[in-house]
Amino acid sequence: MIYPQLHFTGQVWRPPYEAGSQLLQITSGCTWHKCKFCSLFPESQLYQEVLDGTYTEEPEIERLMEMRTLIDLLKIKVNLLGHHVSNTVPITGALPDDKAAILREFDKAIVEFPEEELKSYRSRIWHL
């Protein structure tokens, strides 16, 4: 099978357990920003903001809205396995078949969960 040539911004880093999965860059950088050894995306504006101390983390609701938008706009067949602990809205399904149900879950969460509850949940995840 021939795969199209993809362009990735900055250095590509993948943990060994993801070596066989497809790689799709949908963000630049990471959400941790505290690793002293990390050299991911050193030329990016985001990295510079972290160094300057001007970076502010987006609200949890905005994260949900971004994930919802991504899923809504995906036009390819894909299996979503987003039921890990760091997702405040665990999702699992196959697109396009399960798209409407997944979007309803995001819509429900965006309306029902207050920002403080989502922040509190994320703050209790020790590895984030």
Coordinates of N, CA and C in Angstrom, one line a residue:
M1 N 0.8 -1.2 0.0 CA 0.0 0.0 0.0 C 0.9 1.2 0.0
I2 N 0.5 2.2 -0.8 CA 1.3 3.5 -0.8 C 0.5 4.5 0.0
Y3 N 1.3 5.2 0.9 CA 0.7 6.2 1.7 C 1.1 7.6 1.2
P4 N 0.3 8.6 1.3 CA 0.6 9.9 0.9 C 1.7 10.5 1.8
Q5 N 2.6 11.3 1.2 CA 3.6 12.0 2.0 C 2.9 13.0 2.9
L6 N 3.2 13.0 4.2 CA 2.6 13.9 5.1 C 3.7 14.9 5.7
H7 N 3.3 16.0 6.0 CA 4.2 17.0 6.6 C 3.8 17.2 8.0
F8 N 4.8 17.2 8.9 CA 4.6 17.4 10.3 C 5.4 18.6 10.8
T9 N 4.8 19.4 11.6 CA 5.5 20.6 12.1 C 6.4 20.1 13.3
G10 N 7.7 20.5 13.2 CA 8.6 20.2 14.3 C 9.0 18.8 14.4
Q11 N 9.6 18.4 15.5 CA 10.1 17.0 15.7 C 8.9 16.1 16.0
V12 N 9.0 14.9 15.4 CA 7.9 13.9 15.6 C 8.4 13.0 16.7
W13 N 7.6 12.8 17.8 CA 7.9 12.0 18.9 C 6.7 11.1 19.1
R14 N 7.0 9.7 19.2 CA 5.9 8.8 19.4 C 6.4 7.8 20.5
P15 N 5.6 7.4 21.4 CA 5.9 6.4 22.3 C 5.9 5.0 21.6
P16 N 6.7 4.1 22.0 CA 6.8 2.8 21.4 C 5.5 2.1 21.2
Y17 N 4.6 2.2 22.1 CA 3.3 1.5 22.0 C 2.4 2.1 20.9
E18 N 2.8 3.2 20.3 CA 2.0 3.8 19.2 C 2.7 3.6 17.9
A19 N 3.8 2.8 17.8 CA 4.6 2.7 16.6 C 3.8 2.2 15.4
G20 N 2.8 1.3 15.7 CA 2.1 0.8 14.6 C 0.8 1.5 14.2
S21 N 0.5 2.6 14.9 CA -0.7 3.4 14.6 C -0.4 4.5 13.6
Q22 N -1.5 4.9 12.9 CA -1.4 6.0 12.0 C -1.1 7.3 12.8
L23 N -0.4 8.2 12.1 CA 0.0 9.4 12.8 C -0.7 10.6 12.1
L24 N -1.5 11.3 12.8 CA -2.2 12.5 12.3 C -1.9 13.6 13.3
Q25 N -1.2 14.6 12.8 CA -0.9 15.8 13.7 C -2.1 16.7 13.6
I26 N -2.7 16.9 14.8 CA -3.9 17.8 14.9 C -3.6 18.9 15.9
T27 N -2.4 18.9 16.5 CA -2.0 19.9 17.4 C -0.5 20.1 17.2
S28 N 0.0 21.2 17.7 CA 1.4 21.5 17.7 C 1.8 21.6 19.2
G29 N 2.6 20.7 19.7 CA 3.0 20.8 21.1 C 2.2 19.8 21.9
C30 N 2.4 20.0 23.2 CA 1.7 19.1 24.1 C 1.1 20.0 25.3
T31 N 0.4 19.3 26.2 CA -0.3 20.1 27.2 C 0.5 20.0 28.5
W32 N 1.6 19.3 28.6 CA 2.3 19.2 29.9 C 3.2 20.4 30.1
H33 N 4.1 20.7 29.2 CA 5.0 21.9 29.2 C 5.9 21.9 30.4
K34 N 6.2 20.8 31.1 CA 7.0 20.9 32.3 C 8.2 20.0 32.2
C35 N 8.4 19.2 31.2 CA 9.5 18.3 31.1 C 10.8 19.1 30.8
K36 N 11.8 18.9 31.6 CA 13.0 19.7 31.4 C 13.8 19.2 30.1
F37 N 13.6 17.9 29.7 CA 14.3 17.4 28.6 C 13.6 17.6 27.3
C38 N 12.3 18.0 27.3 CA 11.5 18.0 26.1 C 12.0 19.1 25.1
S39 N 12.1 18.6 23.8 CA 12.5 19.5 22.7 C 11.5 19.5 21.6
L40 N 10.2 19.1 22.0 CA 9.2 19.1 21.0 C 8.9 20.5 20.5
F41 N 8.8 20.7 19.3 CA 8.4 22.0 18.6 C 9.1 23.2 19.2
P42 N 10.4 23.2 19.3 CA 11.1 24.4 19.9 C 11.0 25.6 19.0
E43 N 10.7 25.5 17.8 CA 10.6 26.7 16.9 C 9.2 27.3 16.9
S44 N 8.2 26.6 17.6 CA 6.8 27.1 17.5 C 6.5 28.3 18.4
Q45 N 5.5 29.0 18.1 CA 5.1 30.1 18.9 C 4.6 29.6 20.3
L46 N 4.0 28.5 20.3 CA 3.5 27.9 21.6 C 4.7 27.6 22.5
Y47 N 5.7 27.0 22.0 CA 6.9 26.8 22.8 C 7.5 28.1 23.4
Q48 N 7.6 29.1 22.6 CA 8.1 30.4 23.0 C 7.2 31.0 24.1
E49 N 5.9 30.8 24.0 CA 5.0 31.3 25.0 C 5.2 30.6 26.3
V50 N 5.5 29.3 26.3 CA 5.7 28.6 27.5 C 7.0 29.1 28.1
L51 N 8.1 29.3 27.3 CA 9.3 29.8 27.8 C 9.2 31.2 28.4
D52 N 8.4 32.0 27.8 CA 8.2 33.4 28.2 C 7.2 33.5 29.4
G53 N 6.5 32.5 29.7 CA 5.6 32.5 30.8 C 4.3 33.2 30.4
T54 N 4.0 33.3 29.1 CA 2.8 34.0 28.7 C 1.7 33.0 28.2
Y55 N 2.0 31.7 28.2 CA 1.1 30.7 27.8 C 0.0 30.5 28.8
T56 N -1.3 30.5 28.4 CA -2.4 30.2 29.3 C -3.1 29.0 28.7
E57 N -3.5 28.0 29.5 CA -4.1 26.8 29.1 C -5.6 27.2 28.7
E58 N -6.1 26.5 27.6 CA -7.4 26.7 27.2 C -8.4 26.2 28.2
P59 N -9.6 26.7 28.2 CA -10.7 26.1 29.1 C -11.0 24.7 28.7
E60 N -11.5 23.9 29.6 CA -11.9 22.5 29.3 C -13.0 22.5 28.3
I61 N -13.9 23.4 28.4 CA -15.0 23.4 27.4 C -14.5 23.6 26.0
E62 N -13.5 24.4 25.9 CA -12.9 24.7 24.5 C -12.3 23.4 24.0
R63 N -11.7 22.6 24.9 CA -11.1 21.3 24.4 C -12.2 20.4 23.9
L64 N -13.3 20.4 24.6 CA -14.4 19.6 24.1 C -15.0 20.1 22.8
M65 N -15.1 21.4 22.7 CA -15.5 22.0 21.4 C -14.6 21.6 20.3
E66 N -13.3 21.7 20.5 CA -12.3 21.4 19.5 C -12.4 19.9 19.1
M67 N -12.5 19.0 20.0 CA -12.7 17.6 19.7 C -14.0 17.3 18.9
R68 N -15.0 18.0 19.3 CA -16.3 17.9 18.6 C -16.2 18.3 17.2
T69 N -15.5 19.5 17.0 CA -15.3 20.0 15.6 C -14.5 19.1 14.8
L70 N -13.4 18.5 15.3 CA -12.6 17.6 14.6 C -13.4 16.4 14.1
I71 N -14.2 15.8 15.0 CA -15.0 14.6 14.7 C -16.1 15.0 13.7
D72 N -16.7 16.1 13.8 CA -17.7 16.6 12.9 C -17.2 16.8 11.5
L73 N -15.9 17.2 11.4 CA -15.4 17.5 10.1 C -14.6 16.4 9.4
L74 N -14.4 15.3 10.2 CA -13.7 14.1 9.6 C -14.5 13.5 8.5
K75 N -13.9 13.3 7.4 CA -14.7 12.7 6.2 C -14.1 11.3 5.8
I76 N -13.3 10.8 6.7 CA -12.7 9.5 6.4 C -13.3 8.4 7.4
K77 N -13.2 7.2 7.0 CA -13.5 6.1 7.9 C -12.5 5.9 8.9
V78 N -12.8 5.9 10.2 CA -11.9 5.8 11.2 C -12.5 5.2 12.5
N79 N -11.8 4.5 13.2 CA -12.2 3.9 14.5 C -11.7 4.9 15.6
L80 N -12.5 5.4 16.4 CA -12.1 6.3 17.5 C -12.1 5.5 18.8
L81 N -10.9 5.6 19.4 CA -10.8 4.9 20.7 C -10.3 6.0 21.7
G82 N -11.2 6.8 22.1 CA -10.9 7.9 23.0 C -11.5 7.7 24.4
H83 N -11.4 6.5 24.9 CA -12.0 6.2 26.2 C -10.9 6.1 27.3
H84 N -9.8 6.8 27.1 CA -8.8 6.8 28.1 C -9.1 7.9 29.2
V85 N -8.4 7.8 30.3 CA -8.7 8.6 31.5 C -8.6 10.1 31.3
S86 N -7.7 10.5 30.4 CA -7.6 12.0 30.2 C -8.7 12.6 29.4
N87 N -9.5 11.8 28.8 CA -10.7 12.4 28.1 C -11.8 12.6 29.0
T88 N -12.3 13.8 29.2 CA -13.4 14.1 30.1 C -14.7 13.5 29.5
V89 N -14.8 13.4 28.2 CA -15.9 12.7 27.5 C -15.3 11.5 26.8
P90 N -15.4 10.3 27.4 CA -14.9 9.1 26.8 C -15.7 8.8 25.5
I91 N -15.0 8.6 24.4 CA -15.7 8.2 23.2 C -15.1 7.0 22.5
T92 N -15.9 6.2 22.0 CA -15.5 5.0 21.2 C -16.6 4.9 20.1
G93 N -16.1 4.7 18.9 CA -17.0 4.5 17.8 C -16.3 4.4 16.5
A94 N -17.1 4.2 15.4 CA -16.5 4.1 14.1 C -17.2 5.2 13.2
L95 N -16.4 6.0 12.6 CA -16.9 7.0 11.7 C -17.0 6.5 10.3
P96 N -17.9 6.8 9.5 CA -19.0 7.8 9.8 C -20.2 7.2 10.5
D97 N -20.3 5.9 10.7 CA -21.5 5.3 11.2 C -22.0 5.9 12.6
D98 N -21.0 6.1 13.5 CA -21.4 6.5 14.9 C -21.2 8.0 15.1
K99 N -21.0 8.8 14.0 CA -20.7 10.2 14.1 C -21.8 11.0 14.9
A100 N -23.1 10.7 14.5 CA -24.2 11.5 15.1 C -24.3 11.2 16.6
A101 N -24.1 10.0 17.0 CA -24.2 9.6 18.4 C -23.0 10.2 19.2
I102 N -21.8 10.2 18.6 CA -20.7 10.8 19.3 C -20.8 12.3 19.4
L103 N -21.3 13.0 18.4 CA -21.5 14.4 18.5 C -22.6 14.8 19.5
R104 N -23.6 13.9 19.7 CA -24.6 14.1 20.7 C -24.0 14.1 22.1
E105 N -23.1 13.1 22.3 CA -22.4 13.0 23.6 C -21.6 14.3 23.9
F106 N -20.9 14.8 22.9 CA -20.2 16.0 23.1 C -21.1 17.2 23.4
D107 N -22.2 17.3 22.6 CA -23.2 18.4 22.8 C -23.7 18.3 24.3
K108 N -24.0 17.1 24.7 CA -24.6 16.9 26.1 C -23.5 17.4 27.1
A109 N -22.3 17.0 26.9 CA -21.3 17.3 27.9 C -21.0 18.8 27.9
I110 N -21.0 19.4 26.8 CA -20.7 20.9 26.7 C -21.8 21.7 27.4
V111 N -23.0 21.2 27.3 CA -24.1 21.9 28.0 C -24.2 21.6 29.5
E112 N -24.0 20.3 29.8 CA -24.2 19.9 31.2 C -23.1 20.0 32.2
F113 N -21.8 19.9 31.7 CA -20.7 20.0 32.7 C -20.2 21.4 32.9
P114 N -20.2 21.9 34.1 CA -19.6 23.2 34.3 C -18.1 23.1 34.2
E115 N -17.5 24.2 33.8 CA -16.0 24.3 33.6 C -15.3 23.9 34.9
E116 N -15.7 24.3 36.0 CA -15.0 23.9 37.3 C -15.0 22.4 37.5
E117 N -16.1 21.8 37.2 CA -16.1 20.3 37.4 C -15.1 19.6 36.4
L118 N -15.1 20.1 35.2 CA -14.1 19.5 34.2 C -12.7 19.8 34.6
K119 N -12.4 21.0 35.1 CA -11.1 21.3 35.6 C -10.7 20.5 36.8
S120 N -11.6 20.3 37.7 CA -11.4 19.5 38.9 C -11.1 18.0 38.5
Y121 N -11.8 17.5 37.5 CA -11.6 16.1 37.0 C -10.1 16.0 36.5
R122 N -9.8 17.0 35.6 CA -8.4 16.9 35.0 C -7.3 17.1 36.0
S123 N -7.6 17.9 37.1 CA -6.5 18.2 38.1 C -6.3 16.9 38.9
R124 N -7.2 16.0 39.0 CA -7.0 14.8 39.7 C -6.3 13.7 39.0
I125 N -6.0 13.9 37.7 CA -5.2 12.9 36.9 C -3.8 13.2 37.1
W126 N -3.1 12.4 37.9 CA -1.7 12.7 38.3 C -0.7 12.8 37.2
H127 N -0.9 12.1 36.1 CA 0.1 12.0 35.0 C -0.1 13.2 34.0
L128 N -1.1 14.0 34.2 CA -1.2 15.2 33.3 C -0.6 16.3 34.0

